[in-house]
Coordinates of C-alpha atoms in Angstrom, one line a residue:
X25 CA -7.9 0.8 16.4
X26 CA -4.6 -0.5 17.9
X27 CA -5.0 -3.7 15.9
X28 CA -5.7 -1.8 12.7
X29 CA -2.8 0.6 13.3
X30 CA -0.3 -2.2 13.9
X31 CA -1.2 -4.4 11.0
X32 CA -2.1 -1.8 8.4
X33 CA 1.1 0.3 8.9
X34 CA 3.0 -1.6 6.2
X35 CA 0.3 -0.8 3.6
X36 CA 0.1 3.0 4.2
X37 CA 1.1 3.6 0.5
X38 CA -1.8 1.5 -0.7
X39 CA -4.2 3.1 1.7
X40 CA -3.1 6.6 0.7
X41 CA -3.7 5.6 -2.9
X42 CA -7.2 4.4 -1.9
X43 CA -8.0 7.8 -0.2
X44 CA -6.8 9.8 -3.2
X45 CA -8.7 7.6 -5.7
X46 CA -11.9 7.6 -3.6
X47 CA -11.6 11.4 -3.4
X48 CA -11.3 11.7 -7.2
X49 CA -14.3 9.2 -7.6
X50 CA -16.5 11.1 -5.1
X51 CA -15.7 14.5 -6.5
X52 CA -16.5 13.2 -10.0
X53 CA -19.8 11.8 -8.7
X54 CA -20.7 15.1 -7.0
X55 CA -19.9 17.1 -10.2
X56 CA -22.4 15.1 -12.4
X57 CA -25.7 16.4 -10.9
X58 CA -24.5 20.0 -11.4
X59 CA -23.7 19.2 -15.1
X60 CA -27.1 17.6 -15.4
X61 CA -28.8 20.6 -13.9
X62 CA -27.0 22.9 -16.3
X63 CA -28.0 20.8 -19.3
X64 CA -31.7 21.1 -18.2
X65 CA -31.6 24.8 -17.4
X66 CA -29.4 26.0 -20.3
X67 CA -29.7 23.3 -22.9
X68 CA -33.1 21.6 -22.7
X69 CA -35.2 24.7 -21.7
X70 CA -33.5 26.8 -24.4
X71 CA -33.4 24.0 -27.1
X72 CA -29.6 24.4 -27.4
X73 CA -28.5 21.1 -28.8
X74 CA -24.9 22.1 -29.1
X75 CA -24.7 23.0 -25.4
X76 CA -26.4 19.6 -24.5
X77 CA -23.8 17.7 -26.6
X78 CA -20.8 19.6 -25.1
X79 CA -21.9 19.1 -21.5
X80 CA -23.0 15.5 -22.3
X81 CA -19.4 14.8 -23.5
X82 CA -18.0 16.3 -20.3
X83 CA -20.4 14.2 -18.3
X84 CA -19.2 11.1 -20.1
X85 CA -15.6 12.0 -19.4
X86 CA -16.3 12.7 -15.8
X87 CA -18.3 9.4 -15.5
X88 CA -15.3 7.4 -17.0
X89 CA -13.0 9.1 -14.6
X90 CA -15.3 8.1 -11.7
X91 CA -15.4 4.5 -12.9
X92 CA -11.6 4.2 -13.4
X93 CA -10.9 5.8 -10.0
X94 CA -13.5 3.5 -8.3
X95 CA -12.0 0.4 -9.8
X96 CA -8.5 1.3 -8.9
X97 CA -9.6 2.2 -5.3
X98 CA -11.3 -1.2 -4.9
X99 CA -8.2 -2.9 -6.3
X100 CA -5.7 -1.3 -3.8
X101 CA -8.2 -1.5 -1.0
X102 CA -8.8 -5.2 -1.5
X103 CA -5.0 -5.8 -1.7
X104 CA -4.5 -3.9 1.6
X105 CA -7.3 -5.7 3.3
X106 CA -6.3 -9.2 2.2
X107 CA -2.7 -8.6 3.1
X108 CA -3.9 -7.3 6.5
X109 CA -5.8 -10.5 7.1
X110 CA -2.9 -12.7 6.0
X111 CA -0.5 -10.9 8.4
X112 CA -3.0 -11.0 11.3
X113 CA -3.6 -14.8 10.8
X114 CA 0.2 -15.4 10.7
X115 CA 0.8 -13.4 13.9
X116 CA -2.0 -15.2 15.7
X117 CA -0.6 -18.6 14.5
X118 CA 2.9 -17.7 15.7
X119 CA 1.6 -16.4 19.0
X120 CA -0.5 -19.5 19.7
X121 CA 2.6 -21.6 18.7
X122 CA 4.5 -19.8 21.5
X123 CA 1.9 -20.7 24.1
X124 CA 2.5 -23.3 26.7
X125 CA -0.1 -25.8 27.6
X126 CA -1.3 -23.4 30.3
X127 CA -2.3 -20.6 27.9
X128 CA -3.9 -23.1 25.4
X129 CA -5.9 -24.5 28.3
X130 CA -6.9 -21.0 29.4
X131 CA -8.4 -20.0 26.0
X132 CA -9.4 -23.5 24.9
X133 CA -8.7 -25.0 21.4
X134 CA -12.2 -24.2 20.0
X135 CA -12.0 -20.6 21.0
X136 CA -8.5 -20.2 19.5
X137 CA -9.7 -21.8 16.2
X138 CA -12.6 -19.3 16.1
X139 CA -10.4 -16.3 16.9
X140 CA -7.9 -17.3 14.2
X141 CA -10.6 -17.9 11.5
X142 CA -14.0 -16.3 12.0
X143 CA -12.8 -13.3 14.1
X144 CA -10.0 -12.5 11.7
X145 CA -12.4 -12.7 8.8
X146 CA -14.8 -10.2 10.5
X147 CA -12.1 -7.7 11.0
X148 CA -10.8 -8.2 7.5
X149 CA -14.2 -7.6 6.1
X150 CA -14.4 -4.3 8.0
X151 CA -11.1 -3.2 6.4
X152 CA -12.5 -4.1 2.9
X153 CA -15.7 -2.1 3.6
X154 CA -13.7 0.8 5.0
X155 CA -11.6 1.0 1.9
X156 CA -14.6 0.8 -0.4
X157 CA -17.4 2.5 1.5
X158 CA -16.2 4.3 4.6
X159 CA -13.6 6.6 2.9
X160 CA -16.0 7.6 0.2
X161 CA -19.1 8.0 2.3
X162 CA -18.0 11.0 4.5
X163 CA -16.5 12.8 1.5
X164 CA -19.8 12.2 -0.4
X165 CA -21.9 13.4 2.6
X166 CA -19.9 16.6 3.2
X167 CA -19.4 17.3 -0.5
X168 CA -23.1 16.6 -1.2
X169 CA -24.2 19.0 1.5
X170 CA -22.0 21.8 0.1
X171 CA -23.1 21.2 -3.4
X172 CA -26.8 21.0 -2.4
X173 CA -26.5 24.3 -0.5
X174 CA -25.0 25.9 -3.7
X175 CA -28.0 24.7 -5.7
X176 CA -30.8 25.9 -3.4
X177 CA -30.2 27.3 0.0
X178 CA -33.9 27.6 0.7
X179 CA -34.3 23.8 0.9
X180 CA -31.4 23.3 3.2
X181 CA -33.6 22.9 6.2
X182 CA -34.7 19.5 4.9
X183 CA -31.1 18.3 5.4
X184 CA -31.1 19.7 8.9
X185 CA -34.1 17.5 9.7
X186 CA -33.3 14.2 7.9
X187 CA -29.6 13.8 8.7
X188 CA -29.8 14.2 12.6
X189 CA -32.8 11.9 12.7
X190 CA -30.8 9.2 10.9
X191 CA -27.7 9.7 13.1
X192 CA -29.8 9.3 16.3
X193 CA -31.6 6.2 15.1
X194 CA -28.4 4.5 14.0
X195 CA -26.6 5.4 17.2
X196 CA -29.3 3.8 19.3
X197 CA -29.2 0.6 17.2
X198 CA -25.4 0.3 17.3
X199 CA -25.3 0.6 21.1
X200 CA -27.8 -2.3 21.3
X201 CA -25.9 -4.3 18.7
X202 CA -22.5 -4.4 20.4
X203 CA -23.4 -6.6 23.4
X204 CA -25.4 -8.9 21.0
X205 CA -22.3 -9.4 18.8
X206 CA -20.1 -10.1 21.8
X207 CA -22.6 -12.7 22.9
X208 CA -22.7 -14.2 19.4
X209 CA -19.0 -14.8 19.2
X210 CA -19.2 -16.5 22.6
X211 CA -22.0 -18.7 21.3
X212 CA -20.0 -19.6 18.2
X213 CA -17.1 -20.7 20.5
X214 CA -19.6 -23.0 22.4
X215 CA -21.0 -24.5 19.2
X216 CA -17.4 -25.1 17.9
X217 CA -16.4 -26.7 21.2
X218 CA -19.4 -29.1 21.4
X219 CA -19.1 -30.0 17.7
X220 CA -15.4 -30.7 18.2
X221 CA -16.0 -32.9 21.2
X222 CA -18.7 -34.9 19.5
X223 CA -16.7 -35.5 16.3
X224 CA -13.6 -36.5 18.4
X225 CA -15.6 -38.6 20.8
X226 CA -18.0 -40.2 18.3
X227 CA -17.0 -43.7 19.2
X228 CA -17.6 -43.1 22.9
X229 CA -21.0 -41.5 22.1
X230 CA -22.1 -44.5 20.1
X231 CA -20.6 -47.0 22.6
X232 CA -22.8 -45.5 25.4
X233 CA -25.8 -44.8 23.2
X234 CA -25.7 -41.1 24.1
X235 CA -26.7 -39.8 20.7
X236 CA -30.0 -38.3 22.0
X237 CA -28.3 -36.5 24.8
X238 CA -25.6 -35.1 22.5
X239 CA -28.2 -34.1 19.9
X240 CA -30.0 -32.2 22.7
X241 CA -26.8 -30.6 23.9
X242 CA -25.8 -29.4 20.4
X243 CA -29.4 -28.4 19.7
X244 CA -29.5 -26.2 22.8
X245 CA -26.2 -24.5 21.9
X246 CA -27.3 -24.1 18.3
X247 CA -30.7 -22.6 19.3
X248 CA -28.9 -20.1 21.6
X249 CA -26.7 -19.0 18.8
X250 CA -29.7 -18.8 16.4
X251 CA -31.7 -16.7 18.9
X252 CA -28.8 -14.3 19.4
X253 CA -28.2 -14.0 15.7
X254 CA -31.9 -13.4 15.1
X255 CA -32.0 -10.6 17.6
X256 CA -29.0 -9.0 16.1
X257 CA -30.3 -9.5 12.6
X258 CA -33.6 -7.8 13.4
X259 CA -31.8 -4.8 14.7
X260 CA -29.5 -4.8 11.6
X261 CA -32.3 -5.1 9.2
X262 CA -34.3 -2.3 10.7
X263 CA -31.5 0.1 9.7
X264 CA -32.1 -0.2 5.9
X265 CA -35.9 0.4 6.0
X266 CA -35.2 3.5 8.3
X267 CA -32.8 4.9 5.8
X268 CA -35.0 4.2 2.8
X269 CA -38.0 5.8 4.6
X270 CA -36.1 8.9 5.4
X271 CA -34.8 9.0 1.8
X272 CA -38.3 8.7 0.2
X273 CA -39.9 11.2 2.6
X274 CA -37.1 13.6 2.0
X275 CA -37.5 13.2 -1.8
X276 CA -41.2 13.9 -1.5
X277 CA -40.6 16.9 0.6
X278 CA -38.0 18.3 -1.8
X279 CA -40.5 17.9 -4.8
X280 CA -43.3 19.4 -2.7
X281 CA -41.5 22.5 -1.5
X282 CA -39.3 22.7 -4.6
X283 CA -42.4 22.9 -6.9
X284 CA -43.7 25.7 -4.8
X285 CA -40.3 27.6 -5.1
X286 CA -40.3 27.0 -8.9
X287 CA -43.8 28.5 -9.1
X288 CA -42.6 31.6 -7.3
X289 CA -39.4 31.8 -9.5
X290 CA -37.2 31.2 -6.5
X291 CA -35.3 28.3 -8.2
X292 CA -35.1 26.5 -11.5
X293 CA -36.0 23.0 -12.6
X294 CA -32.4 22.0 -13.2
X295 CA -31.3 23.3 -9.7
X296 CA -34.2 21.4 -8.1
X297 CA -33.2 18.2 -10.0
X298 CA -29.6 18.6 -8.9
X299 CA -30.6 19.3 -5.3
X300 CA -32.7 16.1 -5.4
X301 CA -29.8 14.1 -6.8
X302 CA -27.5 15.5 -4.1
X303 CA -30.0 14.7 -1.4
X304 CA -30.2 11.1 -2.7
X305 CA -26.4 10.9 -2.8
X306 CA -26.1 12.2 0.8
X307 CA -28.7 9.8 2.1
X308 CA -27.3 6.9 0.1
X309 CA -23.9 7.7 1.6
X310 CA -25.5 7.6 5.0
X311 CA -27.0 4.2 4.1
X312 CA -23.5 3.0 3.0
X313 CA -22.1 4.3 6.2
X314 CA -24.9 2.6 8.0
X315 CA -23.9 -0.7 6.4
X316 CA -20.4 0.0 7.6
X317 CA -21.6 0.8 11.1
X318 CA -23.4 -2.5 11.2
X319 CA -20.1 -4.3 10.7
X320 CA -18.2 -2.2 13.3
X321 CA -19.7 -3.6 16.5
X322 CA -19.1 -7.2 15.5
X323 CA -15.6 -6.5 14.2
X324 CA -14.8 -4.5 17.3
X325 CA -15.8 -7.5 19.5
X326 CA -13.7 -9.8 17.3
X327 CA -10.7 -7.4 17.4
X328 CA -10.9 -7.4 21.2
X329 CA -10.8 -11.2 21.2
X330 CA -7.9 -11.3 18.8
X331 CA -6.0 -8.6 20.8
X332 CA -6.5 -10.6 23.9
X333 CA -4.6 -13.5 22.4
X334 CA -1.9 -11.3 21.0
X335 CA -1.5 -9.5 24.4
X336 CA -1.2 -12.8 26.3
X337 CA 2.4 -13.4 27.1
X338 CA 3.5 -17.0 27.2
X339 CA 4.3 -18.3 30.6
X340 CA 7.2 -20.3 29.0
X341 CA 9.6 -17.6 27.8
X342 CA 13.0 -17.8 26.1
X343 CA 16.0 -16.6 28.1
X344 CA 17.5 -13.3 27.0
X345 CA 20.8 -15.0 26.3
X346 CA 20.0 -18.7 25.9
X347 CA 22.6 -21.5 26.2
X348 CA 23.2 -22.9 22.7
X349 CA 25.7 -25.6 23.6
X350 CA 26.1 -28.1 26.4
X351 CA 29.0 -30.2 27.6
X352 CA 27.3 -32.8 29.8
X353 CA 25.3 -35.4 27.9
X354 CA 22.0 -37.3 28.4
X355 CA 21.4 -36.2 32.0
X356 CA 18.2 -35.0 33.7
X357 CA 18.0 -33.5 37.2
X358 CA 15.1 -32.1 39.2
X359 CA 16.0 -30.0 42.2
X360 CA 13.2 -29.1 44.6
X361 CA 10.7 -29.0 41.8
X362 CA 7.1 -28.0 42.6
X363 CA 4.3 -27.2 40.3
X364 CA 0.8 -25.9 40.7
X365 CA -1.8 -25.1 38.1
X366 CA -3.3 -21.5 38.3
X367 CA -6.0 -21.3 40.9
X368 CA -5.4 -24.8 42.2
X369 CA -5.9 -25.4 45.9
X370 CA -2.8 -27.6 46.2
X371 CA 0.3 -28.2 44.1
X372 CA 0.4 -31.1 41.6
X373 CA 4.0 -31.8 42.4
X374 CA 5.8 -30.9 45.6
X375 CA 9.6 -30.8 46.3
X376 CA 10.7 -33.4 43.8
X377 CA 14.4 -34.2 43.8
X378 CA 15.6 -36.7 41.2
X379 CA 18.5 -37.4 39.0
X380 CA 18.5 -39.5 35.8
X381 CA 21.9 -40.4 34.4
X382 CA 23.0 -41.4 30.9
X383 CA 22.4 -45.0 30.0
X384 CA 19.8 -45.6 32.7
X385 CA 16.1 -46.0 32.6
X386 CA 13.9 -44.2 35.1
X387 CA 10.3 -45.2 35.4
X388 CA 7.4 -43.3 37.1
X389 CA 4.4 -45.1 38.5
X390 CA 1.6 -44.0 40.7
X391 CA -2.2 -43.7 40.9
X392 CA -4.2 -41.5 38.6
X393 CA -3.6 -37.8 39.4
X394 CA -0.3 -38.4 41.2
X395 CA 1.5 -36.0 38.8
X396 CA 3.4 -38.4 36.5
X397 CA 2.5 -36.7 33.2
X398 CA 3.0 -33.2 34.7
X399 CA 6.5 -34.2 35.9
X400 CA 7.4 -35.5 32.4
X401 CA 6.0 -32.3 30.8
X402 CA 8.4 -30.1 32.8
X403 CA 11.4 -31.5 31.0
X404 CA 10.6 -30.3 27.4
X405 CA 9.1 -27.1 28.9
X406 CA 5.4 -27.8 28.1
X407 CA 5.1 -26.1 31.5
X408 CA 7.6 -24.3 33.7
X409 CA 8.1 -25.4 37.3
X410 CA 6.4 -23.1 39.8
X411 CA 9.5 -23.4 42.0
X412 CA 12.8 -25.4 41.9
X413 CA 14.9 -26.2 38.8
X414 CA 14.7 -28.7 36.0
X415 CA 18.2 -29.3 34.5
X416 CA 18.9 -31.0 31.2
X417 CA 22.6 -31.7 30.6
X418 CA 23.5 -29.6 33.6
X419 CA 21.6 -26.4 32.4
X420 CA 18.3 -25.2 33.7
X421 CA 15.8 -25.7 30.9
X422 CA 14.7 -22.1 31.3
X423 CA 18.2 -21.0 30.2
X424 CA 18.4 -23.4 27.2
X425 CA 17.8 -22.4 23.7
X426 CA 14.4 -23.9 22.7
X427 CA 15.8 -25.4 19.5
X428 CA 18.6 -27.1 21.4
X429 CA 16.2 -28.4 24.0
X430 CA 14.0 -29.9 21.2
X431 CA 17.0 -31.6 19.7
X432 CA 18.1 -33.1 23.1
X433 CA 14.6 -34.4 24.1
X434 CA 12.4 -36.8 22.2
X435 CA 8.8 -37.0 23.6
X436 CA 6.2 -39.6 22.9
X437 CA 3.1 -38.1 24.5
X438 CA 0.3 -39.8 26.3
X439 CA -2.0 -39.3 23.4
X440 CA -0.1 -40.4 20.3
X441 CA -1.1 -37.8 17.7
X442 CA -0.4 -38.1 14.0
X443 CA -0.8 -35.4 11.4
X444 CA -2.6 -35.6 8.1
X445 CA -0.1 -36.6 5.4
X446 CA 1.7 -39.9 5.0
X447 CA 3.6 -42.4 7.2
X448 CA 6.9 -40.9 6.0
X449 CA 5.8 -37.3 6.5
X450 CA 4.8 -38.1 10.1
X451 CA 8.1 -39.9 10.9
X452 CA 10.1 -37.0 9.4
X453 CA 8.7 -34.7 12.0
X454 CA 11.5 -36.2 14.0
X455 CA 14.1 -35.4 11.4
X456 CA 13.2 -33.7 8.1
X457 CA 16.4 -35.0 6.4
X458 CA 15.9 -38.6 7.4
X459 CA 16.3 -41.2 4.6
X460 CA 13.9 -44.0 3.9
X461 CA 16.4 -46.5 5.3
X462 CA 16.5 -44.5 8.6
X463 CA 12.7 -44.5 8.7
X464 CA 12.5 -48.3 8.2
X465 CA 15.2 -48.7 10.9
X466 CA 13.1 -46.7 13.3
X467 CA 9.9 -48.7 12.4
X468 CA 11.8 -51.9 12.9
X469 CA 12.7 -50.9 16.5
X470 CA 9.2 -49.7 17.2
X471 CA 7.8 -53.1 16.0
X472 CA 5.8 -51.3 13.2
X473 CA 7.5 -52.7 10.1
X474 CA 5.0 -55.5 9.6
X475 CA 1.8 -53.4 9.5
X476 CA 3.5 -50.5 7.5
X477 CA 4.7 -53.0 4.8
X478 CA 1.2 -54.4 4.7
X479 CA -0.2 -51.0 3.8
X480 CA -1.0 -50.3 0.1
X481 CA 1.8 -47.7 -0.4
X482 CA 3.9 -48.5 2.7
X483 CA 5.8 -45.3 3.7
X484 CA 3.6 -43.2 1.3
X485 CA 0.3 -44.5 2.7
X486 CA -2.0 -41.6 3.6
X487 CA -2.6 -40.9 7.3
X488 CA -5.7 -39.0 8.2
X489 CA -5.8 -36.1 10.8
X490 CA -5.1 -37.5 14.2
X491 CA -4.2 -40.9 12.7
X492 CA -7.8 -42.2 12.9
X493 CA -7.3 -44.6 10.0
X494 CA -4.9 -46.7 12.1
X495 CA -5.4 -48.5 15.4
X496 CA -4.4 -47.1 18.8
X497 CA -1.5 -49.5 19.1
X498 CA -0.3 -48.6 15.6
X499 CA -0.5 -44.9 16.4
X500 CA 1.6 -45.5 19.5
X501 CA 4.3 -47.4 17.6
X502 CA 4.4 -44.8 14.8
X503 CA 4.8 -42.1 17.5
X504 CA 7.6 -44.0 19.1
X505 CA 9.3 -44.4 15.6
X506 CA 9.0 -40.7 15.1
X507 CA 10.9 -40.0 18.3
X508 CA 13.5 -42.7 17.3
X509 CA 14.1 -40.9 14.0
X510 CA 15.2 -37.9 15.9
X511 CA 17.8 -39.9 17.9
X512 CA 17.7 -37.6 20.9
X513 CA 19.8 -37.8 24.1
X514 CA 16.8 -38.0 26.4
X515 CA 13.7 -40.2 25.6
X516 CA 10.4 -39.4 27.4
X517 CA 7.7 -42.1 27.1
X518 CA 4.5 -41.0 28.6
X519 CA 2.2 -44.0 28.8
X520 CA 3.5 -44.8 25.3
X521 CA 3.1 -48.6 25.6
X522 CA -0.4 -48.7 27.1
X523 CA -2.1 -49.8 23.9
X524 CA 0.4 -52.6 23.1
X525 CA -0.1 -56.2 24.0
X526 CA 2.4 -57.7 26.5
X527 CA 4.4 -59.5 23.7
X528 CA 4.8 -56.4 21.5
X529 CA 5.6 -54.4 24.6
X530 CA 8.4 -56.7 25.6
X531 CA 9.9 -56.9 22.1
X532 CA 9.8 -53.2 21.7
X533 CA 11.5 -52.5 25.0
X534 CA 14.2 -55.1 24.1
X535 CA 14.8 -53.5 20.7
X536 CA 15.1 -50.1 22.4
X537 CA 17.9 -51.1 24.7
X538 CA 20.8 -51.0 22.2
X539 CA 19.5 -47.7 20.7
X540 CA 19.1 -46.0 24.0
X541 CA 22.3 -47.4 25.6
X542 CA 23.9 -44.0 26.0
X543 CA 20.7 -42.0 26.5
X544 CA 18.6 -41.2 29.5
X545 CA 15.2 -42.9 29.2
X546 CA 12.2 -41.8 31.3
X547 CA 9.0 -43.8 31.2
X548 CA 5.6 -43.1 32.7
X549 CA 3.6 -46.3 33.0
X550 CA 0.7 -47.7 34.8
X551 CA 1.6 -51.3 34.0
X552 CA 4.2 -52.9 36.3
X553 CA 5.4 -55.3 33.6
X554 CA 6.5 -52.3 31.5
X555 CA 8.9 -50.9 34.1
X556 CA 9.9 -53.9 36.1
X557 CA 13.5 -53.9 34.6
X558 CA 14.0 -50.1 35.1
X559 CA 17.3 -49.0 36.8
X560 CA 15.2 -46.9 39.1
X561 CA 11.5 -46.7 39.7
X562 CA 10.0 -43.5 41.2
X563 CA 6.7 -44.0 43.0
X564 CA 4.5 -40.9 43.1
X565 CA 1.5 -40.3 45.4
X566 CA -0.4 -37.0 45.5
X567 CA 2.5 -35.2 43.9
X568 CA 5.1 -36.5 46.4
X569 CA 7.8 -39.1 45.9
X570 CA 7.1 -41.9 48.3
X571 CA 9.7 -44.4 47.0
X572 CA 12.7 -44.6 44.7
X573 CA 14.6 -47.8 43.9
X574 CA 14.6 -51.0 41.8
X575 CA 11.6 -53.3 41.6
X576 CA 13.0 -55.6 44.4
X577 CA 14.0 -52.7 46.7
X578 CA 10.6 -51.1 46.4
X579 CA 8.8 -54.4 47.1
X580 CA 10.7 -54.6 50.3
X581 CA 10.3 -51.0 51.6
X582 CA 7.5 -49.2 49.7
X583 CA 3.9 -50.1 50.7
X584 CA 2.4 -48.0 47.9
X585 CA 4.4 -49.8 45.2
X586 CA 3.7 -53.2 46.8
X587 CA 0.0 -52.3 46.6
X588 CA 0.2 -51.4 42.9
X589 CA 2.1 -54.6 42.1
X590 CA -0.3 -56.8 44.0
X591 CA -3.2 -55.3 42.2
X592 CA -1.7 -56.4 38.9
X593 CA 0.5 -59.4 39.5
X594 CA 0.2 -62.5 41.7
X595 CA 2.6 -62.9 44.6
X596 CA 4.7 -65.4 42.6
X597 CA 4.9 -63.1 39.6
X598 CA 5.8 -60.1 41.8
X599 CA 8.7 -62.1 43.4

């Protein structure tokens, strides 16, 4: 209800129009059986053709009014529901866009995709049905009972038997459906996750000939979803036969007892016909409400999942009064920085003190899991430090305006990701206003000119989602070119040269030097040859800094660095 109140509030006028139009349509529908009964009792039985024609004309007018009101109600209801879905998807999209890597990891990408598509659609469908069925059904039930009692009070006990029976049956079924629908949404998340993993990791699956195992894993998840859906479907489908059984038995009872009342002159044929019509309307309205009730449990579960995302506050928040201008340029400083993931037994980084000045290159090296990527991620605020401060141009990143921080920092992530579009559209992520000449200049520095020129349409060549139609090394070079187009003050290269051969790596780093002369460059690397010329090399081990200095200094006094070097280079090369 909180979700509906929040996102339907802008469309109160349309919803009010739906209520009024549904009321008109339902009242018109309730008036028709009475007119039909009058035609039978006062027209057909007396042979009064004029009376039949007059009331028949009124019935046609009332029927037209019902049709017009129903069409208009559906129109306004559909507009309100579709606008509701649009706004809800937009809010979810913006909320997920505010999440740090911590929140995204907590929910998981597959679950967020399901919540933003399938879950929203389920709630949107509920709104559509509410506007078309739920508003009219209660009016029809209450109005039908009143009109039926007016026609024949002696048969009213049939309503007292059939309606409570239906309500009890539907209530029992709904209470059993809710946990099944909650389980079903979780199963959909699982299928989505496994399918996403298999599509993304298709090459790995084929390389290790794991197709049978993956087929079995997907089949197991698919079967669990199917079984849950079948159980829910059986309960849902049992509602309609129940309603129809009650409707048919009630109709038979009305005819049976009504015929007896007619024979004793306690009612007329027209009144009995009208009562039977009202009973059918009441029970059909109950059936429509049943159809609506079937949607409520699943939509309620989906709404809970959506609300959970909307209620989750990002751990990386914007300052109340962010700094929008800095005086110092191209400087990064870490003061006593520690970071721990939620629930972790030990921190990933502990008491890191470091300063990177303009015009210098700082490299980070260490074993896998030493915290290199996490440290780099603290600078653009993909995470916030658990303790200590990360300063960019003399200001704590938590106090900087996010737009300003994005302009100051250019990140080339560990996994070079390209978006579906063209080469040019991907490069212009760095600067939407960049000219073609600026794009070519960035490609030249990134050593990507040759293969882009060899493409059929060069800058306008299509790039698939994730950049899967180019090689790993080409993706890395395009990602580097994208950062160069931005021309930031601080460059962050997170294993950005790992897919390049040694020659291309050396040429690229040589081409970068003139461009980054006044910038601070931070490089995460596992290959010693990539960082051997850095102004300072930071050696990390288990989240602690165990050495800082140049290549020669670390060889002399840092055993960890010496061990890394000796594992990659010969003694002569290291010297």
